Structure formats: structure tokens, C-alpha cells
Coordinates of C-alpha atoms and ligand atoms in Angstrom, one line a residue:
X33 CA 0.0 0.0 0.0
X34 CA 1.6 3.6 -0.6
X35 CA 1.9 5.9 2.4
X36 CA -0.5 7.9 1.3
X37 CA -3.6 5.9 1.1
X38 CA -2.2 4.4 4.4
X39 CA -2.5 7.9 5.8
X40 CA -5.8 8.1 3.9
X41 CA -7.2 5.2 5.5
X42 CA -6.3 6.6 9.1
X43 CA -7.9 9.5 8.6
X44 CA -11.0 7.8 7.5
X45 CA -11.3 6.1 10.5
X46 CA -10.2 9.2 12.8
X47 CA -13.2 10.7 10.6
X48 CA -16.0 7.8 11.4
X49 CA -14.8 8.8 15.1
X50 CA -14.9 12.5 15.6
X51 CA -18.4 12.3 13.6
X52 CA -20.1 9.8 16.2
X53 CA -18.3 12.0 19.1
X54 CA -20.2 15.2 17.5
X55 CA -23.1 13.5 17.5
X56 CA -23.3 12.0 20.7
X57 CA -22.3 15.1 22.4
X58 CA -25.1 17.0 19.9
X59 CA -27.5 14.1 21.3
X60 CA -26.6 15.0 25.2
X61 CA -26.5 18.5 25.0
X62 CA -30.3 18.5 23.6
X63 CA -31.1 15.9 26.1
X64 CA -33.5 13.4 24.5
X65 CA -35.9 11.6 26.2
X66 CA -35.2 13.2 29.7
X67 CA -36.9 15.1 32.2
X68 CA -35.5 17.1 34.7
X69 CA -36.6 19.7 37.8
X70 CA -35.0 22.7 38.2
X71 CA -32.0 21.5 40.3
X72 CA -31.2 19.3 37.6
X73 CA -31.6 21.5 34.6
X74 CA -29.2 24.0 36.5
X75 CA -26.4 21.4 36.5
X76 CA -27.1 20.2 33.1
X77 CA -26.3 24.0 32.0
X78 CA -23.2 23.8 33.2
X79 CA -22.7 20.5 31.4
X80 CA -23.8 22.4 28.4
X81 CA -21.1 24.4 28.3
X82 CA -18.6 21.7 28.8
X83 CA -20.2 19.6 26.5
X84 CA -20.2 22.6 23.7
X85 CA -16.8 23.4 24.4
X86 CA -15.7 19.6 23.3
X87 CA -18.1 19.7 21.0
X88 CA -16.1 22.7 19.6
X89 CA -13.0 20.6 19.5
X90 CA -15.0 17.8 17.4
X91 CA -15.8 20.1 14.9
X92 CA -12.5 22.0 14.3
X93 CA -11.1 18.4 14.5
X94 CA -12.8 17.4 11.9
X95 CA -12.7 20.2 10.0
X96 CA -8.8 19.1 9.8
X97 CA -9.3 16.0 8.9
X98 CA -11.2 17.0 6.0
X99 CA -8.9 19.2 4.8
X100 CA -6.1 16.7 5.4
X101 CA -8.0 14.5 2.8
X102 CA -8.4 16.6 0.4
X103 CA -4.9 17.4 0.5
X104 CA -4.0 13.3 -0.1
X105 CA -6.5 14.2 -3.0
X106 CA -4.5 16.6 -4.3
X107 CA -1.4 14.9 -3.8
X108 CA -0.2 17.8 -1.7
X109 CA -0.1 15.7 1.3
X110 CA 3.6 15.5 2.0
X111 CA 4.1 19.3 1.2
X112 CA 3.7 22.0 4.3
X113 CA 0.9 24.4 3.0
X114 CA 3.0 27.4 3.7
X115 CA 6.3 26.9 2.5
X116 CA 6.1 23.8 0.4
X117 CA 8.7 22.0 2.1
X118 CA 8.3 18.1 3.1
X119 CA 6.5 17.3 6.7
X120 CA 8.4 14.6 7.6
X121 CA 6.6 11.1 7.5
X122 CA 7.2 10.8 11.8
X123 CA 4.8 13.9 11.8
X124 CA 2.0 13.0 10.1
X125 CA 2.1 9.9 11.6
X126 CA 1.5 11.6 15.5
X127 CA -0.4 14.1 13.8
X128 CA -2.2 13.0 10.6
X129 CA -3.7 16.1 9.9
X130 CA -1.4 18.5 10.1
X131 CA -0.5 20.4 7.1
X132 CA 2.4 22.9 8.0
X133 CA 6.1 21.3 8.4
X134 CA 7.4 21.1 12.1
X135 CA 8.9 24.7 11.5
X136 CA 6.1 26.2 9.7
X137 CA 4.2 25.2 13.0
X138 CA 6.5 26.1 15.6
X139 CA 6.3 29.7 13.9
X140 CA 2.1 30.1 14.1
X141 CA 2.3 28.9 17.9
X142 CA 4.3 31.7 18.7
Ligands
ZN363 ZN1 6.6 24.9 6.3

């Protein structure tokens, strides 16, 4: 198998993942099927926001992965997408959707 649809295939599954975790938290935060009194529904705020806040995460994560595939798609997989230089293989494979070169990176953090 090339390295790319290897990467391809992990971020497939990574995909099928993030998508159930959206949903399950989407499913929690509207709270099907229960009932609560007012002590209850004051906590499940404050679970809300907690739950919105990973729920956050989900989405941006997936948004990533996304982009990481269409990336493999293009063929620009390998290639940082600021300065066009190789992200080295041991990179994508802690971080398979990450599209900027360890230096590249290190620059936007700081
Ligand atoms: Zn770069």
C-alpha cells in the first residue's frame, strides 16, 4: 500500500470517530428523552457548556481532517501548505492532519 492511502485510511477512521463524538455530544446537550426539575436542569447547563466546548474541538477536528484529505486528493499531502517543504513522515504519523512542516508550525504557535 503507498503511504498515502495508508495515511488516507487513518484519517477515514479518525473521521467515522470525531463524527459519532459530534453526535453523541449534539445528542446530550439537547437531552432526548429526559426530564428534569430545576435542580437538575441547573447542572445540566453547566454541562452544556462543557459539553459545547468539546463539542467545539470535534468540529475543528474534523474540520482538519477533512482538509487533510483533500490534501491526499491533491497529492499535496507531504508538502507543508505554507512553505512547500516536506513534513516529515514521523509527523503525520503523531499528527495526521497536520498540514504545516514542524517549523512552519512552531512559527504560528508563537
Ligand atoms: Zn513549512
Amino acid at each position: 500500500m503507498r503511504k498515502e492511502e495508508q495515511f488516507k485510511q487513518k484519517l477515514l477512521v479518525m473521521k467515522e470517530d470525531t463524527s459519532h463524538r459530534i453526535s453523541a455530544i449534539d445528542r446530550d446537550i439537547k437531552h432526548e428523552g429526559m426530564t428534569a426539575d430545576w435542580a437538575e436542569q441547573a447542572t445540566e447547563r453547566e454541562n452544556d457548556e462543557v459539553l459545547e466546548s468539546l463539542g467545539n474541538t470535534a468540529e475543528l477536528e474534523l474540520i482538519m481532517i477533512n482538509n487533510a484529505l483533500k490534501r491526499i486528493e491533491q497529492g499535496s499531502y507531504f508538502s507543508c501548505s505554507l512553505c512547500g517543504q516536506d513534513i516529515p513522515v514521523a509527523r503525520l504519523e503523531l499528527l495526521p492532519f497536520s498540514s504545516h512542516c514542524v517549523s512552519c508550525a512552531s512559527d504560528l504557535e508563537h
